[in-house]
């Protein structure tokens, strides 16, 4: 067990990428979990309609995950660090779009359109980060490495995002929480860029 753990921790690229992916999913899980409540409260629409509109954002996120994974793979033949730079770019775009949507715009069609566009970038790390971890982990431990990545995403990202947003909402209001949590995307982007220098080696 000691040898397995040591080998998993040896490539810093994998470890830092896992933490970045967790931060990335804090933003995604916050949006997916709290958007129905936001639409219900600020748009004055029924819960079923709020869920339907949130479903659109989730579906667009699925399209984005496929799109950015494909782009990262295509670019990786020319740029070795594409699988880290593409999700970093997607994370920054998510921050800019979601902060603008919730921090600058009033509830309405323009705001929701910006949220949908942000959703296209939000899951941009899903495929590339898996590929990065698989690339740098010892071949005999690749499945374990991806399991560690999934654990980081679920425990840190998917579970932590709604909890953090809920605490911010209780203290400052849901509008504030939805505008502030996406800033964590910048942290995710930094954590993708840091290991880019060592990734190819």
PDB file of C-alpha atoms in Angstrom:
ATOM      1  CA  UNK A   1       0.000   0.000   0.000  1.00  0.00           C
ATOM      2  CA  UNK A   2       2.881   2.352   0.837  1.00  0.00           C
ATOM      3  CA  UNK A   3       4.446   1.735  -2.578  1.00  0.00           C
ATOM      4  CA  UNK A   4       1.137   2.363  -4.371  1.00  0.00           C
ATOM      5  CA  UNK A   5       0.530   5.630  -2.508  1.00  0.00           C
ATOM      6  CA  UNK A   6       4.109   6.762  -3.142  1.00  0.00           C
ATOM      7  CA  UNK A   7       3.753   6.054  -6.867  1.00  0.00           C
ATOM      8  CA  UNK A   8       0.413   7.895  -7.035  1.00  0.00           C
ATOM      9  CA  UNK A   9       1.899  10.957  -5.349  1.00  0.00           C
ATOM     10  CA  UNK A  10       5.165  10.899  -7.315  1.00  0.00           C
ATOM     11  CA  UNK A  11       3.961  12.711 -10.466  1.00  0.00           C
ATOM     12  CA  UNK A  12       3.054  16.155  -9.146  1.00  0.00           C
ATOM     13  CA  UNK A  13       1.208  16.839 -12.386  1.00  0.00           C
ATOM     14  CA  UNK A  14      -1.451  14.272 -11.432  1.00  0.00           C
ATOM     15  CA  UNK A  15      -1.822  15.517  -7.859  1.00  0.00           C
ATOM     16  CA  UNK A  16      -2.132  19.197  -8.785  1.00  0.00           C
ATOM     17  CA  UNK A  17      -4.494  18.368 -11.655  1.00  0.00           C
ATOM     18  CA  UNK A  18      -6.755  16.440  -9.252  1.00  0.00           C
ATOM     19  CA  UNK A  19      -6.954  19.456  -6.931  1.00  0.00           C
ATOM     20  CA  UNK A  20      -7.670  21.748  -9.888  1.00  0.00           C
ATOM     21  CA  UNK A  21     -10.427  19.444 -11.108  1.00  0.00           C
ATOM     22  CA  UNK A  22     -11.978  19.519  -7.643  1.00  0.00           C
ATOM     23  CA  UNK A  23     -11.966  23.329  -7.635  1.00  0.00           C
ATOM     24  CA  UNK A  24     -13.410  23.335 -11.136  1.00  0.00           C
ATOM     25  CA  UNK A  25     -16.304  21.158 -10.030  1.00  0.00           C
ATOM     26  CA  UNK A  26     -17.024  23.441  -7.070  1.00  0.00           C
ATOM     27  CA  UNK A  27     -18.225  25.964  -9.632  1.00  0.00           C
ATOM     28  CA  UNK A  28     -20.159  23.416 -11.689  1.00  0.00           C
ATOM     29  CA  UNK A  29     -21.872  21.756  -8.711  1.00  0.00           C
ATOM     30  CA  UNK A  30     -22.868  25.122  -7.246  1.00  0.00           C
ATOM     31  CA  UNK A  31     -24.514  26.161 -10.486  1.00  0.00           C
ATOM     32  CA  UNK A  32     -26.287  22.872 -11.075  1.00  0.00           C
ATOM     33  CA  UNK A  33     -27.483  22.548  -7.470  1.00  0.00           C
ATOM     34  CA  UNK A  34     -28.570  26.136  -6.796  1.00  0.00           C
ATOM     35  CA  UNK A  35     -29.737  27.390 -10.201  1.00  0.00           C
ATOM     36  CA  UNK A  36     -33.283  25.959  -9.799  1.00  0.00           C
ATOM     37  CA  UNK A  37     -33.680  27.830  -6.499  1.00  0.00           C
ATOM     38  CA  UNK A  38     -32.226  30.981  -8.045  1.00  0.00           C
ATOM     39  CA  UNK A  39     -34.620  30.844 -11.009  1.00  0.00           C
ATOM     40  CA  UNK A  40     -37.551  30.150  -8.703  1.00  0.00           C
ATOM     41  CA  UNK A  41     -36.734  33.083  -6.409  1.00  0.00           C
ATOM     42  CA  UNK A  42     -35.472  35.717  -8.833  1.00  0.00           C
ATOM     43  CA  UNK A  43     -37.410  34.845 -11.999  1.00  0.00           C
ATOM     44  CA  UNK A  44     -40.606  33.976 -10.143  1.00  0.00           C
ATOM     45  CA  UNK A  45     -41.133  30.779 -12.119  1.00  0.00           C
ATOM     46  CA  UNK A  46     -42.497  27.481 -10.797  1.00  0.00           C
ATOM     47  CA  UNK A  47     -40.110  24.797  -9.585  1.00  0.00           C
ATOM     48  CA  UNK A  48     -40.759  22.513 -12.566  1.00  0.00           C
ATOM     49  CA  UNK A  49     -39.964  25.306 -15.033  1.00  0.00           C
ATOM     50  CA  UNK A  50     -36.869  26.245 -13.031  1.00  0.00           C
ATOM     51  CA  UNK A  51     -35.746  22.609 -13.190  1.00  0.00           C
ATOM     52  CA  UNK A  52     -36.351  22.539 -16.948  1.00  0.00           C
ATOM     53  CA  UNK A  53     -34.273  25.670 -17.501  1.00  0.00           C
ATOM     54  CA  UNK A  54     -31.503  24.241 -15.314  1.00  0.00           C
ATOM     55  CA  UNK A  55     -31.677  21.055 -17.385  1.00  0.00           C
ATOM     56  CA  UNK A  56     -30.832  23.138 -20.457  1.00  0.00           C
ATOM     57  CA  UNK A  57     -27.682  24.420 -18.725  1.00  0.00           C
ATOM     58  CA  UNK A  58     -26.734  20.862 -17.700  1.00  0.00           C
ATOM     59  CA  UNK A  59     -27.243  19.539 -21.255  1.00  0.00           C
ATOM     60  CA  UNK A  60     -25.169  22.377 -22.699  1.00  0.00           C
ATOM     61  CA  UNK A  61     -22.494  21.448 -20.151  1.00  0.00           C
ATOM     62  CA  UNK A  62     -22.476  17.890 -21.513  1.00  0.00           C
ATOM     63  CA  UNK A  63     -21.998  19.245 -25.034  1.00  0.00           C
ATOM     64  CA  UNK A  64     -19.191  21.465 -23.738  1.00  0.00           C
ATOM     65  CA  UNK A  65     -17.450  18.540 -22.027  1.00  0.00           C
ATOM     66  CA  UNK A  66     -17.393  16.656 -25.328  1.00  0.00           C
ATOM     67  CA  UNK A  67     -16.405  19.748 -27.318  1.00  0.00           C
ATOM     68  CA  UNK A  68     -13.470  20.823 -25.119  1.00  0.00           C
ATOM     69  CA  UNK A  69     -12.229  17.241 -24.772  1.00  0.00           C
ATOM     70  CA  UNK A  70     -12.159  16.927 -28.557  1.00  0.00           C
ATOM     71  CA  UNK A  71     -10.407  20.279 -28.962  1.00  0.00           C
ATOM     72  CA  UNK A  72      -7.806  19.373 -26.320  1.00  0.00           C
ATOM     73  CA  UNK A  73      -7.090  16.040 -28.025  1.00  0.00           C
ATOM     74  CA  UNK A  74      -6.802  17.622 -31.472  1.00  0.00           C
ATOM     75  CA  UNK A  75      -4.467  20.348 -30.219  1.00  0.00           C
ATOM     76  CA  UNK A  76      -2.312  17.939 -28.187  1.00  0.00           C
ATOM     77  CA  UNK A  77      -0.692  16.613 -31.360  1.00  0.00           C
ATOM     78  CA  UNK A  78       0.775  20.109 -31.930  1.00  0.00           C
ATOM     79  CA  UNK A  79       0.918  21.491 -28.372  1.00  0.00           C
ATOM     80  CA  UNK A  80       2.018  19.062 -25.675  1.00  0.00           C
ATOM     81  CA  UNK A  81       0.287  21.018 -22.892  1.00  0.00           C
ATOM     82  CA  UNK A  82      -3.090  21.382 -24.635  1.00  0.00           C
ATOM     83  CA  UNK A  83      -4.790  18.963 -22.220  1.00  0.00           C
ATOM     84  CA  UNK A  84      -3.991  21.378 -19.398  1.00  0.00           C
ATOM     85  CA  UNK A  85      -4.286  24.713 -21.219  1.00  0.00           C
ATOM     86  CA  UNK A  86      -7.728  23.970 -22.707  1.00  0.00           C
ATOM     87  CA  UNK A  87      -9.382  23.265 -19.319  1.00  0.00           C
ATOM     88  CA  UNK A  88      -7.548  26.268 -17.843  1.00  0.00           C
ATOM     89  CA  UNK A  89      -9.022  28.459 -20.577  1.00  0.00           C
ATOM     90  CA  UNK A  90     -12.480  26.941 -20.053  1.00  0.00           C
ATOM     91  CA  UNK A  91     -12.217  27.618 -16.296  1.00  0.00           C
ATOM     92  CA  UNK A  92     -11.303  31.278 -16.859  1.00  0.00           C
ATOM     93  CA  UNK A  93     -14.141  31.708 -19.375  1.00  0.00           C
ATOM     94  CA  UNK A  94     -16.559  30.124 -16.893  1.00  0.00           C
ATOM     95  CA  UNK A  95     -15.481  32.597 -14.207  1.00  0.00           C
ATOM     96  CA  UNK A  96     -15.833  35.609 -16.499  1.00  0.00           C
ATOM     97  CA  UNK A  97     -19.233  34.589 -17.867  1.00  0.00           C
ATOM     98  CA  UNK A  98     -20.824  33.435 -14.610  1.00  0.00           C
ATOM     99  CA  UNK A  99     -19.518  36.369 -12.548  1.00  0.00           C
ATOM    100  CA  UNK A 100     -20.833  38.740 -15.221  1.00  0.00           C
ATOM    101  CA  UNK A 101     -24.183  36.949 -15.384  1.00  0.00           C
ATOM    102  CA  UNK A 102     -24.850  36.956 -11.641  1.00  0.00           C
ATOM    103  CA  UNK A 103     -22.842  40.015 -10.627  1.00  0.00           C
ATOM    104  CA  UNK A 104     -23.642  42.514 -13.372  1.00  0.00           C
ATOM    105  CA  UNK A 105     -26.922  41.521 -15.032  1.00  0.00           C
ATOM    106  CA  UNK A 106     -30.431  41.586 -13.669  1.00  0.00           C
ATOM    107  CA  UNK A 107     -32.575  38.425 -13.870  1.00  0.00           C
ATOM    108  CA  UNK A 108     -33.994  38.084 -17.356  1.00  0.00           C
ATOM    109  CA  UNK A 109     -33.342  36.685 -20.860  1.00  0.00           C
ATOM    110  CA  UNK A 110     -29.875  38.290 -21.219  1.00  0.00           C
ATOM    111  CA  UNK A 111     -28.721  36.892 -17.889  1.00  0.00           C
ATOM    112  CA  UNK A 112     -30.026  33.406 -18.619  1.00  0.00           C
ATOM    113  CA  UNK A 113     -28.407  33.444 -22.071  1.00  0.00           C
ATOM    114  CA  UNK A 114     -25.060  34.280 -20.439  1.00  0.00           C
ATOM    115  CA  UNK A 115     -25.570  31.465 -17.910  1.00  0.00           C
ATOM    116  CA  UNK A 116     -26.183  29.000 -20.763  1.00  0.00           C
ATOM    117  CA  UNK A 117     -23.035  30.180 -22.561  1.00  0.00           C
ATOM    118  CA  UNK A 118     -21.118  29.807 -19.287  1.00  0.00           C
ATOM    119  CA  UNK A 119     -22.502  26.289 -19.026  1.00  0.00           C
ATOM    120  CA  UNK A 120     -20.789  25.446 -22.312  1.00  0.00           C
ATOM    121  CA  UNK A 121     -17.388  26.077 -20.679  1.00  0.00           C
ATOM    122  CA  UNK A 122     -18.197  24.828 -17.180  1.00  0.00           C
ATOM    123  CA  UNK A 123     -17.475  21.120 -17.726  1.00  0.00           C
ATOM    124  CA  UNK A 124     -14.484  21.788 -19.984  1.00  0.00           C
ATOM    125  CA  UNK A 125     -12.105  19.986 -17.637  1.00  0.00           C
ATOM    126  CA  UNK A 126     -14.015  16.691 -17.532  1.00  0.00           C
ATOM    127  CA  UNK A 127     -12.182  14.837 -20.317  1.00  0.00           C
ATOM    128  CA  UNK A 128      -8.777  16.535 -20.515  1.00  0.00           C
ATOM    129  CA  UNK A 129      -7.979  16.158 -16.808  1.00  0.00           C
ATOM    130  CA  UNK A 130      -8.694  12.408 -16.957  1.00  0.00           C
ATOM    131  CA  UNK A 131      -6.339  12.167 -19.931  1.00  0.00           C
ATOM    132  CA  UNK A 132      -3.612  14.082 -18.056  1.00  0.00           C
ATOM    133  CA  UNK A 133      -3.803  11.781 -15.025  1.00  0.00           C
ATOM    134  CA  UNK A 134      -3.746   8.679 -17.244  1.00  0.00           C
ATOM    135  CA  UNK A 135      -0.772  10.096 -19.160  1.00  0.00           C
ATOM    136  CA  UNK A 136       1.467  10.649 -16.126  1.00  0.00           C
ATOM    137  CA  UNK A 137       0.512   7.796 -13.778  1.00  0.00           C
ATOM    138  CA  UNK A 138       2.405   4.491 -13.940  1.00  0.00           C
ATOM    139  CA  UNK A 139       0.524   2.214 -16.404  1.00  0.00           C
ATOM    140  CA  UNK A 140      -0.163  -0.329 -13.668  1.00  0.00           C
ATOM    141  CA  UNK A 141      -1.922   2.321 -11.544  1.00  0.00           C
ATOM    142  CA  UNK A 142      -3.935   4.210 -14.131  1.00  0.00           C
ATOM    143  CA  UNK A 143      -7.310   2.938 -12.918  1.00  0.00           C
ATOM    144  CA  UNK A 144      -6.336   3.854  -9.354  1.00  0.00           C
ATOM    145  CA  UNK A 145      -5.185   7.293 -10.495  1.00  0.00           C
ATOM    146  CA  UNK A 146      -8.507   7.983 -12.215  1.00  0.00           C
ATOM    147  CA  UNK A 147     -10.287   6.765  -9.060  1.00  0.00           C
ATOM    148  CA  UNK A 148      -8.340   9.309  -7.003  1.00  0.00           C
ATOM    149  CA  UNK A 149      -9.349  12.003  -9.517  1.00  0.00           C
ATOM    150  CA  UNK A 150     -13.005  10.963  -9.220  1.00  0.00           C
ATOM    151  CA  UNK A 151     -12.728  11.006  -5.442  1.00  0.00           C
ATOM    152  CA  UNK A 152     -11.277  14.539  -5.500  1.00  0.00           C
ATOM    153  CA  UNK A 153     -14.026  15.702  -7.835  1.00  0.00           C
ATOM    154  CA  UNK A 154     -16.842  14.161  -5.808  1.00  0.00           C
ATOM    155  CA  UNK A 155     -15.720  14.819  -2.232  1.00  0.00           C
ATOM    156  CA  UNK A 156     -14.126  18.201  -2.834  1.00  0.00           C
ATOM    157  CA  UNK A 157     -16.024  19.502  -5.852  1.00  0.00           C
ATOM    158  CA  UNK A 158     -19.494  18.033  -6.135  1.00  0.00           C
ATOM    159  CA  UNK A 159     -20.117  17.860  -2.386  1.00  0.00           C
ATOM    160  CA  UNK A 160     -18.306  21.066  -1.415  1.00  0.00           C
ATOM    161  CA  UNK A 161     -19.797  23.461  -3.973  1.00  0.00           C
ATOM    162  CA  UNK A 162     -23.446  23.391  -2.861  1.00  0.00           C
ATOM    163  CA  UNK A 163     -22.365  23.504   0.786  1.00  0.00           C
ATOM    164  CA  UNK A 164     -20.141  26.558   0.238  1.00  0.00           C
ATOM    165  CA  UNK A 165     -22.812  28.327  -1.804  1.00  0.00           C
ATOM    166  CA  UNK A 166     -25.413  27.540   0.841  1.00  0.00           C
ATOM    167  CA  UNK A 167     -23.260  29.073   3.573  1.00  0.00           C
ATOM    168  CA  UNK A 168     -22.638  32.193   1.456  1.00  0.00           C
ATOM    169  CA  UNK A 169     -26.333  32.389   0.603  1.00  0.00           C
ATOM    170  CA  UNK A 170     -27.322  32.243   4.269  1.00  0.00           C
ATOM    171  CA  UNK A 171     -24.855  35.009   5.090  1.00  0.00           C
ATOM    172  CA  UNK A 172     -25.116  37.332   2.073  1.00  0.00           C
ATOM    173  CA  UNK A 173     -27.911  36.090  -0.194  1.00  0.00           C
ATOM    174  CA  UNK A 174     -28.104  33.660  -3.105  1.00  0.00           C
ATOM    175  CA  UNK A 175     -27.325  36.310  -5.732  1.00  0.00           C
ATOM    176  CA  UNK A 176     -24.021  37.032  -3.991  1.00  0.00           C
ATOM    177  CA  UNK A 177     -23.177  33.335  -3.656  1.00  0.00           C
ATOM    178  CA  UNK A 178     -23.826  32.632  -7.334  1.00  0.00           C
ATOM    179  CA  UNK A 179     -21.657  35.603  -8.340  1.00  0.00           C
ATOM    180  CA  UNK A 180     -18.731  34.799  -6.032  1.00  0.00           C
ATOM    181  CA  UNK A 181     -18.283  31.001  -6.192  1.00  0.00           C
ATOM    182  CA  UNK A 182     -17.287  31.066  -9.911  1.00  0.00           C
ATOM    183  CA  UNK A 183     -14.151  33.031  -8.912  1.00  0.00           C
ATOM    184  CA  UNK A 184     -12.764  29.649  -7.783  1.00  0.00           C
ATOM    185  CA  UNK A 185     -12.443  28.845 -11.483  1.00  0.00           C
ATOM    186  CA  UNK A 186      -9.384  31.127 -11.540  1.00  0.00           C
ATOM    187  CA  UNK A 187      -7.806  28.924  -8.862  1.00  0.00           C
ATOM    188  CA  UNK A 188      -8.555  25.859 -10.973  1.00  0.00           C
ATOM    189  CA  UNK A 189      -6.974  27.517 -14.028  1.00  0.00           C
ATOM    190  CA  UNK A 190      -3.809  28.326 -12.056  1.00  0.00           C
ATOM    191  CA  UNK A 191      -3.598  24.740 -10.849  1.00  0.00           C
ATOM    192  CA  UNK A 192      -3.845  23.512 -14.458  1.00  0.00           C
ATOM    193  CA  UNK A 193      -1.136  25.886 -15.663  1.00  0.00           C
ATOM    194  CA  UNK A 194       1.370  25.093 -12.863  1.00  0.00           C
ATOM    195  CA  UNK A 195       1.996  21.448 -13.864  1.00  0.00           C
ATOM    196  CA  UNK A 196       1.967  22.282 -17.589  1.00  0.00           C
ATOM    197  CA  UNK A 197       5.711  22.931 -17.460  1.00  0.00           C
ATOM    198  CA  UNK A 198       6.455  19.408 -16.193  1.00  0.00           C
ATOM    199  CA  UNK A 199       3.653  17.550 -17.985  1.00  0.00           C
ATOM    200  CA  UNK A 200       5.518  16.633 -21.170  1.00  0.00           C
ATOM    201  CA  UNK A 201       8.542  15.315 -19.230  1.00  0.00           C
TER     202      UNK A 201
END
